């Protein structure tokens, strides 16, 4: 994970080695994963995916005032 201070926004990026596109899930309460995209969609002003042959990077922008789009 990388974070960049861009003044009024915080830009983040998470890279993994899976080529599977990200999807929002509804995991059971006992599951320890599967919440990342739901959190990004709820909080980010914008987000996207950069695919690579060996994985992907999901980037997102968080506005400092907390206002999602």
CSV table of N, CA and C in Angstrom, one decimal:
chain,number,residue,atom,x,y,z
A,1,UNK,N,0.8,-1.2,0.0
A,1,UNK,CA,0.0,0.0,0.0
A,1,UNK,C,0.9,1.2,0.0
A,2,UNK,N,0.5,2.2,-0.8
A,2,UNK,CA,1.2,3.5,-0.8
A,2,UNK,C,0.2,4.6,-0.6
A,3,UNK,N,0.6,5.7,0.1
A,3,UNK,CA,-0.2,6.9,0.3
A,3,UNK,C,0.5,8.1,-0.1
A,4,UNK,N,-0.1,9.0,-0.7
A,4,UNK,CA,0.5,10.3,-1.2
A,4,UNK,C,-0.3,11.5,-0.7
A,5,UNK,N,0.3,12.4,0.0
A,5,UNK,CA,-0.4,13.6,0.4
A,5,UNK,C,-0.5,14.6,-0.8
A,6,UNK,N,-1.7,14.8,-1.3
A,6,UNK,CA,-1.9,15.6,-2.4
A,6,UNK,C,-2.7,16.9,-2.0
A,7,UNK,N,-2.3,17.5,-0.9
A,7,UNK,CA,-3.0,18.7,-0.5
A,7,UNK,C,-4.4,18.5,0.1
A,8,UNK,N,-5.4,18.8,-0.7
A,8,UNK,CA,-6.8,18.6,-0.2
A,8,UNK,C,-7.2,17.1,-0.3
A,9,UNK,N,-6.4,16.3,-0.8
A,9,UNK,CA,-6.8,14.9,-1.0
A,9,UNK,C,-5.6,14.0,-0.5
A,10,UNK,N,-6.0,12.7,-0.2
A,10,UNK,CA,-5.0,11.7,0.0
A,10,UNK,C,-5.2,10.7,-1.0
A,11,UNK,N,-4.1,10.3,-1.8
A,11,UNK,CA,-4.2,9.4,-2.9
A,11,UNK,C,-3.5,8.1,-2.4
A,12,UNK,N,-4.3,7.0,-2.5
A,12,UNK,CA,-3.7,5.7,-2.1
A,12,UNK,C,-3.7,4.7,-3.2
A,13,UNK,N,-2.9,3.7,-3.1
A,13,UNK,CA,-2.8,2.6,-4.1
A,13,UNK,C,-2.5,1.3,-3.4
A,14,UNK,N,-3.1,0.2,-3.8
A,14,UNK,CA,-2.9,-1.1,-3.2
A,14,UNK,C,-2.6,-2.0,-4.4
A,15,UNK,N,-1.5,-2.7,-4.4
A,15,UNK,CA,-1.2,-3.6,-5.5
A,15,UNK,C,-1.2,-5.1,-5.0
A,16,UNK,N,-1.7,-6.0,-5.8
A,16,UNK,CA,-1.6,-7.4,-5.5
A,16,UNK,C,-1.3,-8.2,-6.8
A,17,UNK,N,-1.0,-9.4,-6.6
A,17,UNK,CA,-0.6,-10.3,-7.8
A,17,UNK,C,-1.7,-11.1,-8.4
A,18,UNK,N,-2.9,-10.7,-8.1
A,18,UNK,CA,-4.1,-11.4,-8.7
A,18,UNK,C,-4.5,-10.6,-9.9
A,19,UNK,N,-4.8,-11.3,-11.0
A,19,UNK,CA,-5.3,-10.6,-12.2
A,19,UNK,C,-6.9,-10.5,-12.2
A,20,UNK,N,-7.5,-11.1,-11.2
A,20,UNK,CA,-9.0,-11.0,-11.1
A,20,UNK,C,-9.4,-9.6,-10.7
A,21,UNK,N,-10.4,-9.1,-11.5
A,21,UNK,CA,-10.9,-7.7,-11.2
A,21,UNK,C,-11.5,-7.6,-9.8
A,22,UNK,N,-11.3,-6.5,-9.1
A,22,UNK,CA,-11.9,-6.3,-7.8
A,22,UNK,C,-13.4,-6.3,-7.8
A,23,UNK,N,-14.0,-6.9,-6.8
A,23,UNK,CA,-15.5,-6.9,-6.7
A,23,UNK,C,-15.8,-6.6,-5.2
A,24,UNK,N,-16.9,-5.9,-5.0
A,24,UNK,CA,-17.4,-5.7,-3.6
A,24,UNK,C,-18.2,-7.0,-3.2
A,25,UNK,N,-17.9,-7.4,-2.0
A,25,UNK,CA,-18.5,-8.6,-1.5
A,25,UNK,C,-19.3,-8.3,-0.2
A,26,UNK,N,-20.1,-9.2,0.2
A,26,UNK,CA,-20.8,-9.1,1.5
A,26,UNK,C,-20.4,-10.3,2.4
A,27,UNK,N,-19.2,-10.2,3.0
A,27,UNK,CA,-18.7,-11.3,3.7
A,27,UNK,C,-19.5,-11.5,5.0
A,28,UNK,N,-19.5,-12.8,5.5
A,28,UNK,CA,-20.0,-13.0,6.9
A,28,UNK,C,-19.2,-12.3,7.9
A,29,UNK,N,-19.8,-12.0,9.1
A,29,UNK,CA,-19.2,-11.3,10.1
A,29,UNK,C,-17.9,-12.0,10.6
A,30,UNK,N,-17.8,-13.3,10.5
A,30,UNK,CA,-16.7,-14.1,11.0
A,30,UNK,C,-15.5,-14.1,10.0
A,31,UNK,N,-15.8,-13.7,8.7
A,31,UNK,CA,-14.7,-13.7,7.7
A,31,UNK,C,-13.7,-12.6,8.0
A,32,UNK,N,-12.5,-12.8,7.7
A,32,UNK,CA,-11.4,-11.8,8.0
A,32,UNK,C,-11.1,-11.0,6.8
A,33,UNK,N,-11.7,-11.2,5.6
A,33,UNK,CA,-11.4,-10.5,4.4
A,33,UNK,C,-12.7,-10.2,3.6
A,34,UNK,N,-12.5,-9.5,2.5
A,34,UNK,CA,-13.6,-9.3,1.6
A,34,UNK,C,-14.3,-8.0,1.8
A,35,UNK,N,-13.7,-7.1,2.6
A,35,UNK,CA,-14.4,-5.8,2.8
A,35,UNK,C,-13.7,-4.6,2.1
A,36,UNK,N,-12.6,-4.8,1.5
A,36,UNK,CA,-11.8,-3.7,0.9
A,36,UNK,C,-12.5,-2.9,-0.1
A,37,UNK,N,-13.1,-3.5,-1.1
A,37,UNK,CA,-13.8,-2.7,-2.1
A,37,UNK,C,-15.0,-2.0,-1.6
A,38,UNK,N,-15.7,-2.6,-0.6
A,38,UNK,CA,-16.9,-1.9,0.0
A,38,UNK,C,-16.4,-0.7,0.7
A,39,UNK,N,-15.3,-0.7,1.4
A,39,UNK,CA,-14.8,0.4,2.1
A,39,UNK,C,-14.3,1.5,1.1
A,40,UNK,N,-13.6,1.1,0.1
A,40,UNK,CA,-13.2,2.1,-1.0
A,40,UNK,C,-14.4,2.7,-1.6
A,41,UNK,N,-15.4,2.0,-2.0
A,41,UNK,CA,-16.6,2.5,-2.7
A,41,UNK,C,-17.3,3.5,-1.7
A,42,UNK,N,-17.3,3.2,-0.4
A,42,UNK,CA,-18.0,4.1,0.5
A,42,UNK,C,-17.3,5.4,0.8
A,43,UNK,N,-16.0,5.3,0.8
A,43,UNK,CA,-15.2,6.5,1.3
A,43,UNK,C,-14.5,7.3,0.2
A,44,UNK,N,-14.2,6.7,-0.9
A,44,UNK,CA,-13.4,7.3,-1.9
A,44,UNK,C,-14.2,8.3,-2.8
A,45,UNK,N,-13.6,9.4,-3.1
A,45,UNK,CA,-14.2,10.4,-4.0
A,45,UNK,C,-14.1,9.8,-5.5
A,46,UNK,N,-13.0,9.1,-5.7
A,46,UNK,CA,-12.8,8.4,-7.0
A,46,UNK,C,-11.9,7.2,-6.8
A,47,UNK,N,-12.0,6.2,-7.7
A,47,UNK,CA,-11.1,5.1,-7.6
A,47,UNK,C,-11.1,4.4,-8.9
A,48,UNK,N,-10.1,3.5,-9.1
A,48,UNK,CA,-10.0,2.8,-10.4
A,48,UNK,C,-9.0,1.7,-10.3
A,49,UNK,N,-8.7,1.0,-11.4
A,49,UNK,CA,-7.8,-0.1,-11.4
A,49,UNK,C,-6.9,0.0,-12.5
A,50,UNK,N,-5.6,-0.2,-12.3
A,50,UNK,CA,-4.6,-0.3,-13.3
A,50,UNK,C,-4.2,-1.8,-13.4
A,51,UNK,N,-4.6,-2.5,-14.5
A,51,UNK,CA,-4.3,-3.9,-14.6
A,51,UNK,C,-2.9,-4.1,-15.2
A,52,UNK,N,-2.3,-5.2,-14.8
A,52,UNK,CA,-0.9,-5.6,-15.3
A,52,UNK,C,-1.0,-7.0,-15.6
A,53,UNK,N,-0.1,-7.5,-16.4
A,53,UNK,CA,-0.1,-9.0,-16.8
A,53,UNK,C,0.1,-9.8,-15.5
A,54,UNK,N,0.8,-9.3,-14.5
A,54,UNK,CA,1.1,-10.1,-13.3
A,54,UNK,C,0.3,-9.6,-12.1
A,55,UNK,N,-0.8,-8.8,-12.2
A,55,UNK,CA,-1.6,-8.4,-11.1
A,55,UNK,C,-2.3,-7.1,-11.4
A,56,UNK,N,-2.6,-6.3,-10.4
A,56,UNK,CA,-3.3,-5.0,-10.5
A,56,UNK,C,-3.0,-4.1,-9.4
A,57,UNK,N,-3.2,-2.8,-9.6
A,57,UNK,CA,-3.2,-1.8,-8.6
A,57,UNK,C,-4.5,-1.1,-8.5
A,58,UNK,N,-5.1,-1.0,-7.4
A,58,UNK,CA,-6.3,-0.3,-7.1
A,58,UNK,C,-5.9,1.0,-6.5
A,59,UNK,N,-6.3,2.1,-7.2
A,59,UNK,CA,-6.0,3.4,-6.6
A,59,UNK,C,-7.3,4.1,-6.2
A,60,UNK,N,-7.2,5.0,-5.2
A,60,UNK,CA,-8.3,5.7,-4.7
A,60,UNK,C,-7.9,7.1,-4.2
A,61,UNK,N,-8.9,8.0,-4.2
A,61,UNK,CA,-8.7,9.4,-3.7
A,61,UNK,C,-9.7,9.6,-2.6
A,62,UNK,N,-9.1,10.1,-1.4
A,62,UNK,CA,-9.9,10.4,-0.3
A,62,UNK,C,-9.8,11.9,-0.1
A,63,UNK,N,-10.9,12.6,-0.1
A,63,UNK,CA,-10.9,14.1,0.2
A,63,UNK,C,-10.8,14.3,1.6
A,64,UNK,N,-9.9,15.3,2.0
A,64,UNK,CA,-9.7,15.6,3.4
A,64,UNK,C,-10.9,16.0,4.2
A,65,UNK,N,-11.9,16.6,3.5
A,65,UNK,CA,-13.1,17.0,4.2
A,65,UNK,C,-14.1,15.9,4.4
A,66,UNK,N,-13.7,14.7,3.9
A,66,UNK,CA,-14.5,13.5,4.1
A,66,UNK,C,-15.7,13.3,3.1
A,67,UNK,N,-15.8,14.2,2.2
A,67,UNK,CA,-17.0,14.2,1.3
A,67,UNK,C,-16.8,13.2,0.1
A,68,UNK,N,-17.5,12.1,0.1
A,68,UNK,CA,-17.4,11.2,-1.0
A,68,UNK,C,-18.3,11.8,-2.2
A,69,UNK,N,-18.1,11.2,-3.4
A,69,UNK,CA,-18.9,11.7,-4.5
A,69,UNK,C,-20.2,11.0,-4.5
